[in-house]
Amino acid sequence: MPEKYHIDTKAAPPRFTPVGKFGIVDFNEDCAGACKNCVKKQCIYEVYRKEGVFNREIDGPAHYLYTCMNCLRCVQGCTRAVLTRVVNPEYRWLGDDYWKPDIVLTLWYQAETGKLPVSGAGYRGPFAGPGFDSMWTDMSEIVRPTRDGIHGREYISTGVDIGRKHAALVFDDNGGIALDPLPLVENPIPFIFQKPPFGDYSPSMHEAFARAAHQMRALFILDAADITKNLLPYRDSIAPRVKRAEIQKYAKHIKAARLVELVYDADYKAGMAAISKLNPAAVVSLFAPLDARSHTLASRLAAEGAACIHF
């Protein structure tokens, strides 16, 4: 597969003991203890062995079958029927009414493995509807982002263009395009990195975001004041966010950026003009608060020539 369609990831062990969804109740007093082919030893995922090693060697809470894949082979295969699968009561206590336990567990899995929670049949979890922009990953391209078309192997593009485009092409008498191209950023993946609004993030955490965006040729939005020397190798993937009064102060960051985010105010046009003067090739995105009137603001800003709006 071409490099542009592949994202390298490395497993990041969890900082805290994860809470698994399923557990096995083991009635040891009824175990014969003499089975030559104990179902625990036959577990193809080695869950019992890993759990035993964890509980013997780690000083802390038990690691109750976090990796159980719920295949029920041990439950069905035990000759004395001493194993029963149950839902871990700690799992039921995770999250709240909005962040359901399934969501928390799935996010843990993604953070640890760097993988999408999909299978060959597509992901059928709770990531759809309000709060998740109705995102849905139930398509085979997530697992195999290619298809065999009439022209050979074809790849499904996930790229998104950010910026304005001309409504129509205009050609001169020689057949050349008679329009100056507008600034445009091609983001190869349909999302942009941004530091969460909560928590205290060190320069090392900022670098982790910037490195990830740089590897994927994507964008990482960051307040210009937080751009430190360790981020300079990734500056082509950093989109500095500035207020209108800070434009000259952070001119060097603006000149190196593909996209600059301007905090919206009543005199935003002056700010956009100042940024475009420093870097004519950069897309200027307006950063505005999300409220009940955002839809009318979006319509007005678009009509007034805004290239990108970030609520």
CSV table of C-alpha atoms in Angstrom, one decimal:
chain,number,residue,atom,x,y,z
A,1,MET,CA,0.0,0.0,0.0
A,2,PRO,CA,1.4,3.5,-0.8
A,3,GLU,CA,2.7,5.4,2.1
A,4,LYS,CA,0.1,8.1,1.8
A,5,TYR,CA,-2.6,5.6,2.7
A,6,HIS,CA,-0.9,4.2,5.7
A,7,ILE,CA,-0.5,5.6,9.2
A,8,ASP,CA,2.2,3.9,11.5
A,9,THR,CA,1.1,3.5,15.1
A,10,LYS,CA,2.8,2.0,18.2
A,11,ALA,CA,1.0,0.5,21.2
A,12,ALA,CA,1.0,2.8,24.2
A,13,PRO,CA,0.4,0.8,27.5
A,14,PRO,CA,-2.4,2.3,29.6
A,15,ARG,CA,-1.3,4.4,32.6
A,16,PHE,CA,-4.0,3.0,34.7
A,17,THR,CA,-5.5,-0.5,35.0
A,18,PRO,CA,-8.3,-0.7,32.4
A,19,VAL,CA,-11.7,-2.0,33.5
A,20,GLY,CA,-12.8,-4.9,31.3
A,21,LYS,CA,-16.3,-5.4,30.2
A,22,PHE,CA,-16.5,-9.2,30.7
A,23,GLY,CA,-15.4,-11.4,33.5
A,24,ILE,CA,-15.4,-15.1,34.2
A,25,VAL,CA,-16.8,-16.5,37.5
A,26,ASP,CA,-14.7,-19.5,38.4
A,27,PHE,CA,-16.2,-22.0,40.9
A,28,ASN,CA,-12.9,-23.5,41.9
A,29,GLU,CA,-14.4,-25.7,44.6
A,30,ASP,CA,-16.2,-27.7,41.8
A,31,CYS,CA,-13.1,-28.0,39.6
A,32,ALA,CA,-11.8,-31.5,39.2
A,33,GLY,CA,-8.3,-30.2,38.9
A,34,ALA,CA,-7.3,-33.2,36.8
A,35,CYS,CA,-8.3,-32.3,33.3
A,36,LYS,CA,-5.5,-32.9,30.9
A,37,ASN,CA,-7.0,-30.4,28.5
A,38,CYS,CA,-8.1,-27.7,30.8
A,39,VAL,CA,-10.0,-25.0,28.9
A,40,LYS,CA,-8.1,-22.3,30.6
A,41,LYS,CA,-4.9,-23.6,29.0
A,42,GLN,CA,-6.6,-23.8,25.6
A,43,CYS,CA,-7.7,-20.2,25.6
A,44,ILE,CA,-6.5,-19.0,22.1
A,45,TYR,CA,-6.1,-15.4,23.4
A,46,GLU,CA,-4.1,-16.6,26.5
A,47,VAL,CA,-6.3,-14.5,28.7
A,48,TYR,CA,-6.0,-16.7,31.8
A,49,ARG,CA,-2.2,-17.0,31.5
A,50,LYS,CA,-1.9,-13.2,31.1
A,51,GLU,CA,-4.2,-12.6,34.0
A,52,GLY,CA,-2.3,-15.0,36.2
A,53,VAL,CA,1.1,-13.4,35.4
A,54,PHE,CA,-0.3,-9.9,35.9
A,55,ASN,CA,-1.8,-10.8,39.3
A,56,ARG,CA,1.3,-12.5,40.5
A,57,GLU,CA,3.9,-9.9,39.3
A,58,ILE,CA,2.1,-6.6,39.6
A,59,ASP,CA,1.6,-4.9,42.9
A,60,GLY,CA,-1.8,-3.4,42.4
A,61,PRO,CA,-5.4,-4.1,41.5
A,62,ALA,CA,-6.2,-7.3,39.5
A,63,HIS,CA,-6.3,-7.2,35.8
A,64,TYR,CA,-9.6,-9.0,35.4
A,65,LEU,CA,-9.8,-10.5,31.9
A,66,TYR,CA,-9.5,-7.1,30.2
A,67,THR,CA,-8.5,-8.9,27.0
A,68,CYS,CA,-11.4,-11.4,27.0
A,69,MET,CA,-12.8,-11.5,23.5
A,70,ASN,CA,-16.1,-13.0,24.7
A,71,CYS,CA,-15.8,-16.1,22.5
A,72,LEU,CA,-17.3,-18.4,25.3
A,73,ARG,CA,-15.0,-21.2,24.3
A,74,CYS,CA,-13.9,-21.8,27.9
A,75,VAL,CA,-17.5,-21.6,29.2
A,76,GLN,CA,-18.8,-24.1,26.7
A,77,GLY,CA,-15.8,-26.4,26.9
A,78,CYS,CA,-15.4,-26.9,30.6
A,79,THR,CA,-16.4,-30.5,31.4
A,80,ARG,CA,-17.6,-29.6,34.9
A,81,ALA,CA,-19.4,-26.4,33.9
A,82,VAL,CA,-17.6,-24.4,36.5
A,83,LEU,CA,-17.1,-21.3,34.4
A,84,THR,CA,-19.7,-18.6,33.8
A,85,ARG,CA,-19.3,-15.4,31.9
A,86,VAL,CA,-20.7,-12.2,33.5
A,87,VAL,CA,-20.5,-8.5,32.9
A,88,ASN,CA,-17.9,-6.9,35.2
A,89,PRO,CA,-19.8,-4.7,37.8
A,90,GLU,CA,-16.9,-2.2,37.6
A,91,TYR,CA,-17.6,-1.8,33.9
A,92,ARG,CA,-21.2,-0.7,34.6
A,93,TRP,CA,-19.9,2.1,36.8
A,94,LEU,CA,-17.8,3.7,34.1
A,95,GLY,CA,-18.7,7.1,32.6
A,96,ASP,CA,-22.1,8.8,33.0
A,97,ASP,CA,-25.4,9.2,31.2
A,98,TYR,CA,-23.7,10.6,28.1
A,99,TRP,CA,-20.3,8.9,28.1
A,100,LYS,CA,-21.6,5.3,28.3
A,101,PRO,CA,-19.3,2.5,29.4
A,102,ASP,CA,-19.0,1.2,25.8
A,103,ILE,CA,-17.7,4.6,24.7
A,104,VAL,CA,-15.1,4.8,27.5
A,105,LEU,CA,-13.8,1.3,26.9
A,106,THR,CA,-13.6,1.9,23.1
A,107,LEU,CA,-11.7,5.1,23.6
A,108,TRP,CA,-9.3,3.3,26.0
A,109,TYR,CA,-8.7,0.7,23.3
A,110,GLN,CA,-8.1,3.3,20.6
A,111,ALA,CA,-5.7,5.2,22.8
A,112,GLU,CA,-3.7,2.1,23.7
A,113,THR,CA,-3.5,0.5,20.3
A,114,GLY,CA,-3.9,3.4,17.8
A,115,LYS,CA,-6.5,1.3,15.9
A,116,LEU,CA,-10.0,1.9,14.9
A,117,PRO,CA,-12.6,-0.4,16.6
A,118,VAL,CA,-13.6,-2.1,13.4
A,119,SER,CA,-14.0,-5.6,12.1
A,120,GLY,CA,-14.7,-7.0,8.7
A,121,ALA,CA,-18.4,-6.3,9.1
A,122,GLY,CA,-17.7,-2.6,10.1
A,123,TYR,CA,-18.0,-0.9,13.5
A,124,ARG,CA,-21.5,-0.9,15.0
A,125,GLY,CA,-20.8,0.9,18.2
A,126,PRO,CA,-22.3,4.1,19.8
A,127,PHE,CA,-20.3,6.7,17.8
A,128,ALA,CA,-23.2,8.2,15.9
A,129,GLY,CA,-25.7,10.9,16.6
A,130,PRO,CA,-25.5,14.0,18.7
A,131,GLY,CA,-22.0,14.8,20.0
A,132,PHE,CA,-20.3,12.7,17.4
A,133,ASP,CA,-21.4,14.5,14.2
A,134,SER,CA,-23.3,11.3,13.1
A,135,MET,CA,-19.9,9.8,12.1
A,136,TRP,CA,-20.3,6.2,10.9
A,137,THR,CA,-17.6,3.7,10.0
A,138,ASP,CA,-19.7,0.8,8.8
A,139,MET,CA,-18.0,0.4,5.4
A,140,SER,CA,-15.4,-2.0,4.2
A,141,GLU,CA,-13.1,0.8,3.0
A,142,ILE,CA,-12.1,1.4,6.6
A,143,VAL,CA,-10.7,-2.1,6.8
A,144,ARG,CA,-9.4,-2.3,3.2
A,145,PRO,CA,-9.2,1.2,1.7
A,146,THR,CA,-9.0,0.0,-1.9
A,147,ARG,CA,-11.2,-1.5,-4.6
A,148,ASP,CA,-10.6,-3.2,-7.8
A,149,GLY,CA,-12.1,-1.1,-10.5
A,150,ILE,CA,-12.1,-1.3,-14.3
A,151,HIS,CA,-8.8,0.6,-14.4
A,152,GLY,CA,-7.1,-1.7,-11.8
A,153,ARG,CA,-6.5,-1.0,-8.1
A,154,GLU,CA,-8.2,2.2,-6.9
A,155,TYR,CA,-7.9,4.0,-3.6
A,156,ILE,CA,-10.7,5.7,-1.8
A,157,SER,CA,-9.7,9.3,-1.0
A,158,THR,CA,-10.3,10.7,2.5
A,159,GLY,CA,-8.8,14.1,1.6
A,160,VAL,CA,-10.6,17.3,2.4
A,161,ASP,CA,-9.9,20.7,0.8
A,162,ILE,CA,-10.0,23.7,3.2
A,163,GLY,CA,-10.5,27.1,1.7
A,164,ARG,CA,-12.6,28.9,-0.9
A,165,LYS,CA,-12.8,27.9,-4.6
A,166,HIS,CA,-13.8,29.8,-7.6
A,167,ALA,CA,-17.4,29.2,-8.6
A,168,ALA,CA,-16.4,28.6,-12.2
A,169,LEU,CA,-13.2,28.5,-14.3
A,170,VAL,CA,-12.5,31.4,-16.7
A,171,PHE,CA,-10.1,30.8,-19.7
A,172,ASP,CA,-8.1,33.3,-21.8
A,173,ASP,CA,-7.8,33.3,-25.5
A,174,ASN,CA,-4.9,30.8,-25.4
A,175,GLY,CA,-6.8,28.3,-23.3
A,176,GLY,CA,-5.1,29.1,-20.1
A,177,ILE,CA,-6.8,29.7,-16.8
A,178,ALA,CA,-7.5,33.5,-16.4
A,179,LEU,CA,-8.0,33.3,-12.6
A,180,ASP,CA,-5.5,33.6,-9.8
A,181,PRO,CA,-5.8,30.5,-7.6
A,182,LEU,CA,-7.2,31.0,-4.2
A,183,PRO,CA,-5.3,29.7,-1.1
A,184,LEU,CA,-6.2,26.1,-0.5
A,185,VAL,CA,-5.1,23.4,2.0
A,186,GLU,CA,-5.5,19.8,1.1
A,187,ASN,CA,-5.9,17.8,4.4
A,188,PRO,CA,-5.4,14.1,3.6
A,189,ILE,CA,-7.7,13.0,6.5
A,190,PRO,CA,-11.1,14.3,7.4
A,191,PHE,CA,-10.1,15.7,10.8
A,192,ILE,CA,-7.8,18.3,12.3
A,193,PHE,CA,-5.8,18.1,15.6
A,194,GLN,CA,-6.4,20.6,18.3
A,195,LYS,CA,-5.4,20.8,22.0
A,196,PRO,CA,-8.4,20.0,24.2
A,197,PRO,CA,-9.9,23.0,26.1
A,198,PHE,CA,-9.3,21.3,29.4
A,199,GLY,CA,-6.1,20.1,31.2
A,200,ASP,CA,-2.6,21.4,31.5
A,201,TYR,CA,-0.4,20.4,28.5
A,202,SER,CA,3.4,20.5,28.5
A,203,PRO,CA,5.6,21.3,25.5
A,204,SER,CA,6.1,17.5,25.1
A,205,MET,CA,2.4,16.9,24.7
A,206,HIS,CA,2.2,19.7,22.1
A,207,GLU,CA,5.1,18.0,20.3
A,208,ALA,CA,3.2,14.7,20.3
A,209,PHE,CA,0.2,16.4,18.6
A,210,ALA,CA,2.5,18.2,16.2
A,211,ARG,CA,4.4,15.0,15.3
A,212,ALA,CA,1.2,13.1,14.7
A,213,ALA,CA,-0.1,15.8,12.4
A,214,HIS,CA,3.2,16.1,10.6
A,215,GLN,CA,3.4,12.3,9.9
A,216,MET,CA,-0.1,12.4,8.4
A,217,ARG,CA,0.5,15.7,6.6
A,218,ALA,CA,-2.5,17.1,8.5
A,219,LEU,CA,-2.9,20.2,10.7
A,220,PHE,CA,-2.6,20.9,14.4
A,221,ILE,CA,-4.3,24.1,15.6
A,222,LEU,CA,-2.3,25.7,18.5
A,223,ASP,CA,-2.3,29.1,20.1
A,224,ALA,CA,0.7,31.0,18.7
A,225,ALA,CA,1.9,31.7,22.3
A,226,ASP,CA,2.3,28.0,22.8
A,227,ILE,CA,4.6,27.4,19.8
A,228,THR,CA,8.0,26.6,21.3
A,229,LYS,CA,11.3,25.7,19.7
A,230,ASN,CA,10.7,22.0,20.0
A,231,LEU,CA,7.8,22.4,17.5
A,232,LEU,CA,9.8,24.1,14.8
A,233,PRO,CA,10.6,20.9,12.9
A,234,TYR,CA,6.8,20.4,12.4
A,235,ARG,CA,5.8,24.0,11.6
A,236,ASP,CA,4.4,23.1,8.2
A,237,SER,CA,1.7,21.1,10.1
A,238,ILE,CA,1.0,23.8,12.8
A,239,ALA,CA,-1.9,26.2,12.3
A,240,PRO,CA,-1.2,29.1,14.7
A,241,ARG,CA,-4.2,30.7,16.3
A,242,VAL,CA,-3.9,34.5,16.9
A,243,LYS,CA,-5.9,37.4,18.0
A,244,ARG,CA,-6.0,40.5,15.7
A,245,ALA,CA,-3.7,42.4,18.1
A,246,GLU,CA,-1.1,39.6,18.1
A,247,ILE,CA,-0.6,39.3,14.3
A,248,GLN,CA,2.6,41.3,14.1
A,249,LYS,CA,3.9,39.7,17.3
A,250,TYR,CA,3.7,36.2,15.8
A,251,ALA,CA,4.5,37.2,12.2
A,252,LYS,CA,7.2,34.5,11.9
A,253,HIS,CA,4.8,31.7,12.7
A,254,ILE,CA,2.2,33.1,10.3
A,255,LYS,CA,4.6,33.3,7.5
A,256,ALA,CA,5.5,29.6,7.9
A,257,ALA,CA,1.9,28.3,8.1
A,258,ARG,CA,-0.4,26.8,5.5
A,259,LEU,CA,-3.5,27.8,7.6
A,260,VAL,CA,-3.8,30.6,10.2
A,261,GLU,CA,-6.7,30.7,12.6
A,262,LEU,CA,-7.9,34.2,13.5
A,263,VAL,CA,-10.0,34.7,16.6
A,264,TYR,CA,-13.2,36.3,15.4
A,265,ASP,CA,-14.1,39.9,16.4
A,266,ALA,CA,-16.0,42.8,14.9
A,267,ASP,CA,-13.1,44.0,12.9
A,268,TYR,CA,-12.1,40.6,11.6
A,269,LYS,CA,-11.6,41.8,8.0
A,270,ALA,CA,-8.7,43.9,9.1
A,271,GLY,CA,-7.1,40.9,10.7
A,272,MET,CA,-7.6,38.7,7.7
A,273,ALA,CA,-6.0,41.4,5.4
A,274,ALA,CA,-3.0,41.7,7.8
A,275,ILE,CA,-2.5,37.9,7.8
A,276,SER,CA,-2.9,37.6,4.0
A,277,LYS,CA,-0.3,40.4,3.6
A,278,LEU,CA,2.2,38.5,5.7
A,279,ASN,CA,1.4,35.1,4.0
A,280,PRO,CA,-0.7,35.4,0.8
A,281,ALA,CA,-0.6,31.6,0.3
A,282,ALA,CA,-2.2,30.8,3.7
A,283,VAL,CA,-5.8,30.0,4.3
A,284,VAL,CA,-7.3,32.2,7.0
A,285,SER,CA,-9.8,30.4,9.3
A,286,LEU,CA,-12.1,32.4,11.6
A,287,PHE,CA,-12.4,31.0,15.1
A,288,ALA,CA,-15.8,31.9,16.5
A,289,PRO,CA,-17.9,30.7,19.5
A,290,LEU,CA,-20.6,28.1,19.0
A,291,ASP,CA,-24.0,29.3,20.2
A,292,ALA,CA,-27.6,29.6,19.1
A,293,ARG,CA,-26.8,32.3,16.5
A,294,SER,CA,-23.8,30.5,14.9
A,295,HIS,CA,-25.8,29.5,11.8
A,296,THR,CA,-26.6,33.1,11.0
A,297,LEU,CA,-23.0,34.2,11.6
A,298,ALA,CA,-21.8,31.4,9.3
A,299,SER,CA,-24.1,32.6,6.5
A,300,ARG,CA,-22.9,36.2,6.9
A,301,LEU,CA,-19.2,35.4,7.1
A,302,ALA,CA,-19.5,33.1,4.0
A,303,ALA,CA,-21.2,35.9,2.1
A,304,GLU,CA,-18.5,38.3,3.1
A,305,GLY,CA,-15.8,36.1,1.7
A,306,ALA,CA,-14.6,34.0,4.7
A,307,ALA,CA,-12.5,31.1,3.5
A,308,CYS,CA,-13.0,28.9,6.5
A,309,ILE,CA,-15.0,29.1,9.7
A,310,HIS,CA,-14.2,27.1,12.9
A,311,PHE,CA,-16.9,27.1,15.6
